[in-house]
mmCIF file of C-alpha atoms in Angstrom:
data_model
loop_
_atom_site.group_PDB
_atom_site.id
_atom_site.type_symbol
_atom_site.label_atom_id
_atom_site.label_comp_id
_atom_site.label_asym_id
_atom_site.label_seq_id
_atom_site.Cartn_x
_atom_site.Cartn_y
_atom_site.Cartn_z
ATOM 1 C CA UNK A 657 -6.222 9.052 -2.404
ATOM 2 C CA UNK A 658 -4.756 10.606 0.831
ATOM 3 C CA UNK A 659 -1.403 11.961 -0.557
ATOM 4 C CA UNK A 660 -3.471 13.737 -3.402
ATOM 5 C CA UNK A 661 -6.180 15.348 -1.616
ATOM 6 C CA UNK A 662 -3.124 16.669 0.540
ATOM 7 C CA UNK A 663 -0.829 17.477 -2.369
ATOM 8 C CA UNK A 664 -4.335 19.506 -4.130
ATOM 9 C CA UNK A 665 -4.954 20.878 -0.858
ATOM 10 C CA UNK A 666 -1.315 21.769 -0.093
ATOM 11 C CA UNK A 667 -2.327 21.076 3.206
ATOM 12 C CA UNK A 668 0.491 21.484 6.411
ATOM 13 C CA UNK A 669 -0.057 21.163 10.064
ATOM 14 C CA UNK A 670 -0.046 18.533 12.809
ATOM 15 C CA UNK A 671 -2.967 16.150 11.224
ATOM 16 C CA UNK A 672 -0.870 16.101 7.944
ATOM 17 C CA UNK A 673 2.079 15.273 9.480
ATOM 18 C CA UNK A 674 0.685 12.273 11.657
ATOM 19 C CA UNK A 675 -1.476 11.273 8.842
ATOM 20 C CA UNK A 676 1.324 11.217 6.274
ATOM 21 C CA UNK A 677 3.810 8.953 8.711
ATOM 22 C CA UNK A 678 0.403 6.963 9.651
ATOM 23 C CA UNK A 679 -0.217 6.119 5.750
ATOM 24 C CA UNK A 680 3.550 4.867 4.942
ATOM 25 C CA UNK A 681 3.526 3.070 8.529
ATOM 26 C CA UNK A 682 0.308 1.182 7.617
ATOM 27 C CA UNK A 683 1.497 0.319 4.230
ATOM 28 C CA UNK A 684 4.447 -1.280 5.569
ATOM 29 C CA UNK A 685 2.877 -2.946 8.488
ATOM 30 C CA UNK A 686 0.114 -4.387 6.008
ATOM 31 C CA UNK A 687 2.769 -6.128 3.682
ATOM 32 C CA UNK A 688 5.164 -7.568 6.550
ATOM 33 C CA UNK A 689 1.449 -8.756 8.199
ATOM 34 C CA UNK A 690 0.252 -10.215 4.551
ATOM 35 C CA UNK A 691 3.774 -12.159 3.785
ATOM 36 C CA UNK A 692 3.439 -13.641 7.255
ATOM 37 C CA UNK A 693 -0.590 -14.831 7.072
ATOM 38 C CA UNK A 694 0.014 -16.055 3.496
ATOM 39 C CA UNK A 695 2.703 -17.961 5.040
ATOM 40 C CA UNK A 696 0.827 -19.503 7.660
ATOM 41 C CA UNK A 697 -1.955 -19.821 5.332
ATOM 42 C CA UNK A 698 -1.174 -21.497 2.625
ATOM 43 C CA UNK A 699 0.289 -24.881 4.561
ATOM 44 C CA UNK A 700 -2.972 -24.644 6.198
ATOM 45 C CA UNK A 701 -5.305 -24.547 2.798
ATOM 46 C CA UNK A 702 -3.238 -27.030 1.040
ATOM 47 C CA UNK A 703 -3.177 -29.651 3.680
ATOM 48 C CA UNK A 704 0.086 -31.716 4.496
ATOM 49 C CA UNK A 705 2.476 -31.843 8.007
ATOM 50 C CA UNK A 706 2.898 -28.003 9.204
ATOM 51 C CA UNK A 707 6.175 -27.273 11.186
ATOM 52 C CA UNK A 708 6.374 -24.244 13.351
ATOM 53 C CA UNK A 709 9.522 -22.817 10.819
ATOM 54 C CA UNK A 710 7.117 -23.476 7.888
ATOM 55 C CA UNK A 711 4.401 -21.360 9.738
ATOM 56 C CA UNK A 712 6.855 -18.569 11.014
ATOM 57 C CA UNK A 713 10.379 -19.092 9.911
ATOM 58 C CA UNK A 714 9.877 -19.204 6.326
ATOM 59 C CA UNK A 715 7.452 -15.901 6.201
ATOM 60 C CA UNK A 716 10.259 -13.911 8.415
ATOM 61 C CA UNK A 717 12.984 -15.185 6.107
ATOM 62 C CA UNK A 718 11.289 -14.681 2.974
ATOM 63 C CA UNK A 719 10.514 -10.783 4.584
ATOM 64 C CA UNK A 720 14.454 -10.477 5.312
ATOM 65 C CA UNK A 721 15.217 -11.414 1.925
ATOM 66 C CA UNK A 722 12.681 -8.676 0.488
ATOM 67 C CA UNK A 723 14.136 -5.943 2.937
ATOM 68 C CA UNK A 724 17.850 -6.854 1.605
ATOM 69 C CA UNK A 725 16.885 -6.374 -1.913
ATOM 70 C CA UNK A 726 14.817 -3.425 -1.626
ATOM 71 C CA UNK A 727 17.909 -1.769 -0.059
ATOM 72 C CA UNK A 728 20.311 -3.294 -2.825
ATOM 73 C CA UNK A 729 18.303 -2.197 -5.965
ATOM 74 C CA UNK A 730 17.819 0.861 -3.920
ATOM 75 C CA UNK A 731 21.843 1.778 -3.626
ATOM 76 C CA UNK A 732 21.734 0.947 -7.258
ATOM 77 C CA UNK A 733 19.175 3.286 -8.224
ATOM 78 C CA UNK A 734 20.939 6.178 -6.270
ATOM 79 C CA UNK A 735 24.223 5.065 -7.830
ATOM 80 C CA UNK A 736 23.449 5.460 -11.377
ATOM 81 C CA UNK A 737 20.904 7.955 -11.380
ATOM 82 C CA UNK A 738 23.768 9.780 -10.128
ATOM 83 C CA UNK A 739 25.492 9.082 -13.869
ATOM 84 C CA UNK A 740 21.785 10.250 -16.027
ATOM 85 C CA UNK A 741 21.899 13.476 -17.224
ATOM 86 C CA UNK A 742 18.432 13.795 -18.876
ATOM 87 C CA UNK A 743 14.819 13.035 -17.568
ATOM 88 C CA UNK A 744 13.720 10.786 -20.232
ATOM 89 C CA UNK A 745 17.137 8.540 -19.931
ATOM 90 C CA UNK A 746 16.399 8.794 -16.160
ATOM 91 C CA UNK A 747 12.611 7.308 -16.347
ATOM 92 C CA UNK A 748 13.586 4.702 -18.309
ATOM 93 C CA UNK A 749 15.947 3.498 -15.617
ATOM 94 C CA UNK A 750 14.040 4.161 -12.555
ATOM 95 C CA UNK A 751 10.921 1.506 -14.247
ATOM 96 C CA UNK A 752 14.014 -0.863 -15.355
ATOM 97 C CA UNK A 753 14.834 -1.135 -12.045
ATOM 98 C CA UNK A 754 11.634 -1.278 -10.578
ATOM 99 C CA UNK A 755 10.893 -4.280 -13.216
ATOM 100 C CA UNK A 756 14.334 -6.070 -12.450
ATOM 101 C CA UNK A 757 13.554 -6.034 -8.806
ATOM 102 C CA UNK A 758 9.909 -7.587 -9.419
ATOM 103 C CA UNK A 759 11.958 -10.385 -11.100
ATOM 104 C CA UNK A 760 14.360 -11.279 -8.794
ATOM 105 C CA UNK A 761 11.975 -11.000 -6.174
ATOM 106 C CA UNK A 762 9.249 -13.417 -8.103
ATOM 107 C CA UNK A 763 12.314 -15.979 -8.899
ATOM 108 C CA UNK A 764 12.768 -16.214 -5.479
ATOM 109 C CA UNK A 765 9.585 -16.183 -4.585
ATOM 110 C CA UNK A 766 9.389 -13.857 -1.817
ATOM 111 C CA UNK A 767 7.130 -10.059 -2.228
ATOM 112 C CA UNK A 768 8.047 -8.008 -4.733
ATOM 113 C CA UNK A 769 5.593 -5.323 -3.193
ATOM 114 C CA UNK A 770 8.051 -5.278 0.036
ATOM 115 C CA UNK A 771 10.784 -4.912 -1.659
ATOM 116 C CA UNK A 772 9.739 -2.172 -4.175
ATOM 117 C CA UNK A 773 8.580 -0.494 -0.712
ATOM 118 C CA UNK A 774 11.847 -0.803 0.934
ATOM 119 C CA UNK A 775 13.671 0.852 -2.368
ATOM 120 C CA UNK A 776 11.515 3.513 -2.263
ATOM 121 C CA UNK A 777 11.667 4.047 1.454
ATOM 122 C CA UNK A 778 15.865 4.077 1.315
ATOM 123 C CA UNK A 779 15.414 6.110 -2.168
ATOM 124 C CA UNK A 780 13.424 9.346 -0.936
ATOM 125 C CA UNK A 781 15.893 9.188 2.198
ATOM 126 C CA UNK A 782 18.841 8.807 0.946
ATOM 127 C CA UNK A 783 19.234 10.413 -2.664
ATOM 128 C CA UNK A 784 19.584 14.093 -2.466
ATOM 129 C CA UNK A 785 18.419 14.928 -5.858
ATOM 130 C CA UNK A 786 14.795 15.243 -6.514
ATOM 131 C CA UNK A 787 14.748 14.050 -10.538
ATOM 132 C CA UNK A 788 13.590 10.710 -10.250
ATOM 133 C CA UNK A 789 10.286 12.124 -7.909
ATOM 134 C CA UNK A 790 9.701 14.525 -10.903
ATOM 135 C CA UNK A 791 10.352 11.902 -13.839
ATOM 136 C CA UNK A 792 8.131 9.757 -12.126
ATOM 137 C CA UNK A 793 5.101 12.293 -10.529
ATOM 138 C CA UNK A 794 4.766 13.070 -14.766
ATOM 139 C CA UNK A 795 3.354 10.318 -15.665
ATOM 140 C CA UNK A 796 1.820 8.941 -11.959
ATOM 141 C CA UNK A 797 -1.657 9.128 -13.361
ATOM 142 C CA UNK A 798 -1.098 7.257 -16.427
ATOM 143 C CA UNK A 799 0.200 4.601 -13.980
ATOM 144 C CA UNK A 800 -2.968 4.807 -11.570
ATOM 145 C CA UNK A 801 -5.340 4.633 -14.920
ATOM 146 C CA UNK A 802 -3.390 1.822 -16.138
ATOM 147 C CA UNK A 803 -3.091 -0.065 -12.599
ATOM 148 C CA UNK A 804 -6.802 0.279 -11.749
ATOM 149 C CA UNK A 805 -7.926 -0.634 -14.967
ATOM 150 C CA UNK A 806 -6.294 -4.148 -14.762
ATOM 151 C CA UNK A 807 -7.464 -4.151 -11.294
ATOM 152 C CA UNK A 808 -10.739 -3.910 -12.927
ATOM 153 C CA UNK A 809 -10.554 -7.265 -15.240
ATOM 154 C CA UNK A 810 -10.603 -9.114 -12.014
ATOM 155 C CA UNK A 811 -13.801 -8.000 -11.227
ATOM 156 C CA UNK A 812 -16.085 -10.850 -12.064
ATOM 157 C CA UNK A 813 -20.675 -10.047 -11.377
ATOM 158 C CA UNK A 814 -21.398 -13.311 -11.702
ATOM 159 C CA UNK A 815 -19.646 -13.626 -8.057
ATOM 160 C CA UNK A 816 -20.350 -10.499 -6.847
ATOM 161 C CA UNK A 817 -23.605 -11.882 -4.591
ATOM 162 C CA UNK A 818 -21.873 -14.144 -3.028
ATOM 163 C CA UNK A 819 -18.955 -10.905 -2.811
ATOM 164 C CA UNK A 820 -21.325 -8.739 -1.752
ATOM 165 C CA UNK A 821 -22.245 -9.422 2.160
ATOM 166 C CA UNK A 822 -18.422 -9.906 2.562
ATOM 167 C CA UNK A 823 -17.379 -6.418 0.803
ATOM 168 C CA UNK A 824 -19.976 -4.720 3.309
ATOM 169 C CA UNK A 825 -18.068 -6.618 6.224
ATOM 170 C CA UNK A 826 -14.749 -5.195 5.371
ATOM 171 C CA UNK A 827 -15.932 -1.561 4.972
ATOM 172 C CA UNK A 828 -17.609 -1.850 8.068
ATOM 173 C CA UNK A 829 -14.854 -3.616 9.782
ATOM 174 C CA UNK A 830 -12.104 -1.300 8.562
ATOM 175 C CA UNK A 831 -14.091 2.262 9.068
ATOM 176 C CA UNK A 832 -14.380 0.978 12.564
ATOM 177 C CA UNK A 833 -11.178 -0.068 13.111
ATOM 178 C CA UNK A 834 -9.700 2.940 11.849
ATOM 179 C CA UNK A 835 -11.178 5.207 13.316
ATOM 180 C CA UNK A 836 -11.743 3.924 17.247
ATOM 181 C CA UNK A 837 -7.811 2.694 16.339
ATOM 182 C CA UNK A 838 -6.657 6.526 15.213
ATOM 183 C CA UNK A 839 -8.722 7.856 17.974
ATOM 184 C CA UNK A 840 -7.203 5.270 20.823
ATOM 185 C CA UNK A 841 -3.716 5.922 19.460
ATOM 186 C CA UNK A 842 -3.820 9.434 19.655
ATOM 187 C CA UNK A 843 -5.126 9.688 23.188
ATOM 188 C CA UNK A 844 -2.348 7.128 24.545
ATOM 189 C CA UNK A 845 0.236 9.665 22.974
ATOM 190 C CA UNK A 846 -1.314 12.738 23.674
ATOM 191 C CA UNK A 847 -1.421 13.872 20.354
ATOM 192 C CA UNK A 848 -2.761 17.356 19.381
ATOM 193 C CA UNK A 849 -6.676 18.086 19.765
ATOM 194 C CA UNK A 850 -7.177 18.296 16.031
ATOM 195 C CA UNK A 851 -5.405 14.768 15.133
ATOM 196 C CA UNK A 852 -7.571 13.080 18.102
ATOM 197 C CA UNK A 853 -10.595 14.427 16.392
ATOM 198 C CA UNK A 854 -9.634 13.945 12.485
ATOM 199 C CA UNK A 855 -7.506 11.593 12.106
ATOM 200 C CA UNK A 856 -9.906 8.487 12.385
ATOM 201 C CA UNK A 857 -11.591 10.029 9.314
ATOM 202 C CA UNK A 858 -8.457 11.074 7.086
ATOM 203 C CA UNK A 859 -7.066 7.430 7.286
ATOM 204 C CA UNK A 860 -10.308 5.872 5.741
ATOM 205 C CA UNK A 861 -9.382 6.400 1.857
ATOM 206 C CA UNK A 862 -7.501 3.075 0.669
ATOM 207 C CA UNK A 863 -6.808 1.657 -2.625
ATOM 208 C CA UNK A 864 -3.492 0.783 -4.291
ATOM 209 C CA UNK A 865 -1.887 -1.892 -1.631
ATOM 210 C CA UNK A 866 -4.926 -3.303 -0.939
ATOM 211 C CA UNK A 867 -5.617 -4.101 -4.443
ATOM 212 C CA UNK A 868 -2.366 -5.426 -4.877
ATOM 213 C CA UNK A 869 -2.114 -7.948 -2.374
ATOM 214 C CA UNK A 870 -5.438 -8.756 -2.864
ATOM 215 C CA UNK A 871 -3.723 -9.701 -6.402
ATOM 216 C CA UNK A 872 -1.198 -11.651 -5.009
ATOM 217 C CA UNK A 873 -3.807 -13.739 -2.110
ATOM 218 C CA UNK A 874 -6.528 -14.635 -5.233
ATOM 219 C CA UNK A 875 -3.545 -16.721 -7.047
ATOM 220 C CA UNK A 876 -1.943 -18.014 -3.753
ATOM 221 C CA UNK A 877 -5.613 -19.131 -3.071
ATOM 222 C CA UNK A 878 -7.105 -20.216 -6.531
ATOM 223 C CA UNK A 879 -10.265 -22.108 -4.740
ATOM 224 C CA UNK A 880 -11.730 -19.180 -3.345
ATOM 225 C CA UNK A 881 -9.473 -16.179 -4.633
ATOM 226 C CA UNK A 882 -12.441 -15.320 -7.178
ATOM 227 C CA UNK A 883 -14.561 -14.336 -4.184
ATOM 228 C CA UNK A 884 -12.004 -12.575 -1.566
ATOM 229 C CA UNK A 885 -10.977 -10.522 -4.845
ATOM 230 C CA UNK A 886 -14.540 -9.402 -5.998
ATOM 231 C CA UNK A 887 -15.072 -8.790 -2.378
ATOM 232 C CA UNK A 888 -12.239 -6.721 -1.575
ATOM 233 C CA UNK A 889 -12.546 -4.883 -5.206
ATOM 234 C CA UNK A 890 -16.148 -4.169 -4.420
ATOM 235 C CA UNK A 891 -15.146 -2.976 -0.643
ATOM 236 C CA UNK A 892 -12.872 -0.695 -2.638
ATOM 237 C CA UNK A 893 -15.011 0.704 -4.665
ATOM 238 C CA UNK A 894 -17.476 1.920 -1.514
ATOM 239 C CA UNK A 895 -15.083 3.068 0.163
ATOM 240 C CA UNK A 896 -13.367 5.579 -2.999
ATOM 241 C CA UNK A 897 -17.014 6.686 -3.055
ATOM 242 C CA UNK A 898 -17.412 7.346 0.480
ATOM 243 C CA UNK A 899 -13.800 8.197 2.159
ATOM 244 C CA UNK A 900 -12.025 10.916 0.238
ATOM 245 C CA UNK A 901 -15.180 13.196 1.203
ATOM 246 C CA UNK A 902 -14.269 12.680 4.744
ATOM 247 C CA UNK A 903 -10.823 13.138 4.396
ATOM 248 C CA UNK A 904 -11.380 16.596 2.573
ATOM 249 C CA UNK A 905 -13.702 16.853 5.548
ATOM 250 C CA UNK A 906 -11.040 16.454 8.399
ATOM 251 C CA UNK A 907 -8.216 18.724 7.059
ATOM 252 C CA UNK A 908 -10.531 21.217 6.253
ATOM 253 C CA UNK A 909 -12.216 21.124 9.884
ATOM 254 C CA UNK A 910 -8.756 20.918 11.208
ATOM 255 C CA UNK A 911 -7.712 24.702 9.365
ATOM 256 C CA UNK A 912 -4.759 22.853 7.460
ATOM 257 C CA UNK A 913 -5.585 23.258 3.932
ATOM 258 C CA UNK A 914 -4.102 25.738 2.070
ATOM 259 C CA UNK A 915 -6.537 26.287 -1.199
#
């Protein structure tokens, strides 16, 4: 939700800058900080002798392992998109890829969501032509519809009761944390007056990781995955009613959108 109300607002200035590297930053963070609690989880929930490299060693390998084949499929990409000459033929390749890497990565078992984020991160820095953005930002909303509408089977009312207190938790918690969090981090680094003021609000929108790993904690956690995922949908879906407003709100108040 962030990136498009920016990219329809054709917004530029400090706040969009900040709140641009902010976004990819936290999106990182969130899946090197989910691969190491699932690790440490999961020994916990299913019982048994816990050593300390079960707890920490085998989360930090496992997030090596996803770094080093981001960056390998990544190289690939580059290499033969390099050999494509049409759009179409280029597509095709670019999801081949994508779908070859969530296999390896699921074989081995380690995140397929870090290393799909590492590709793309070496990708859009690395390959100097712009084709496979504009093969893929054709068809980007088909893939949001289609993503959010499997998102969607998940969502079970017959749970949602016992979901509900919980969802209202996390919005709380994470509006809160946000925003005193923005506002703390921009006054240790001095940032401009506008991104100390806005950019607790711009950061509230959130959506596709969090649905994903929610994805991947409800079947690493089938006893109670039902709940956290109804929960987490349902925080979701309060906070894509509530958050994009605000984050119109901030670049707008902070003169940086351009229509």
């Amino acid at each position: 939700a962030i990136i498009a109300i920016i990219n329809g607002y054709r917004a530029k200035g400090p706040l969009t800058t900040t709140l641009l590297a902010v976004v990819a930053l936290d999106d990182a963070i969130a899946v090197v900080a989910f691969a190491i609690a699932l690790g440490i989880c999961q020994p916990l929930v299913n019982g048994g002798n816990i050593s300390f490299y079960q707890m920490l060693g085998v989360p930090f390998l496992h997030i090596a392992e996803a770094i080093a084949i981001g960056i390998f499929f990544a190289f690939a990409l580059i290499y033969i998109a390099k050999l494509v000459r049409t759009r179409e033929l280029l597509l095709v390749i670019v999801f081949g890829m994508i779908m070859l890497c969530i296999g390896v990565t699921n074989l081995l078992g380690i995140s397929a969501v870090l290393a799909n984020m590492v590709a793309g991160f070496v990708v859009v820095n690395r390959a100097k032509k712009n084709e496979m953005f504009l093969a893929v930002e054709g068809i980007e909303d088909v893939i949001f519809a289609m993503f959010f509408v499997l998102a969607g089977l998940h969502f079970d009312l017959g749970v949602i009761k016992a979901a509900g207190i919980l969802a209202l938790l996390i919005v709380i918690g994470r509006f809160s944390g946000k925003y005193f969090g923005a506002r703390a981090g921009a006054l240790i680094s001095h940032a401009p007056g506008e991104v100390k003021k806005y950019l607790g609000l711009a950061l509230l929108p959130k959506a596709g990781v969090t649905i994903g790993l929610a994805l991947l904690a409800k079947s690493a956690f089938p006893a109670f995955g039902a709940i956290m995922m109804n929960a987490i949908l349902a925080s979701v879906i309060i906070n894509e009613l509530v958050a994009p407003p605000l984050t119109k709100y901030a670049i707008f108040k902070a003169g940086e959108a351009s229509s």
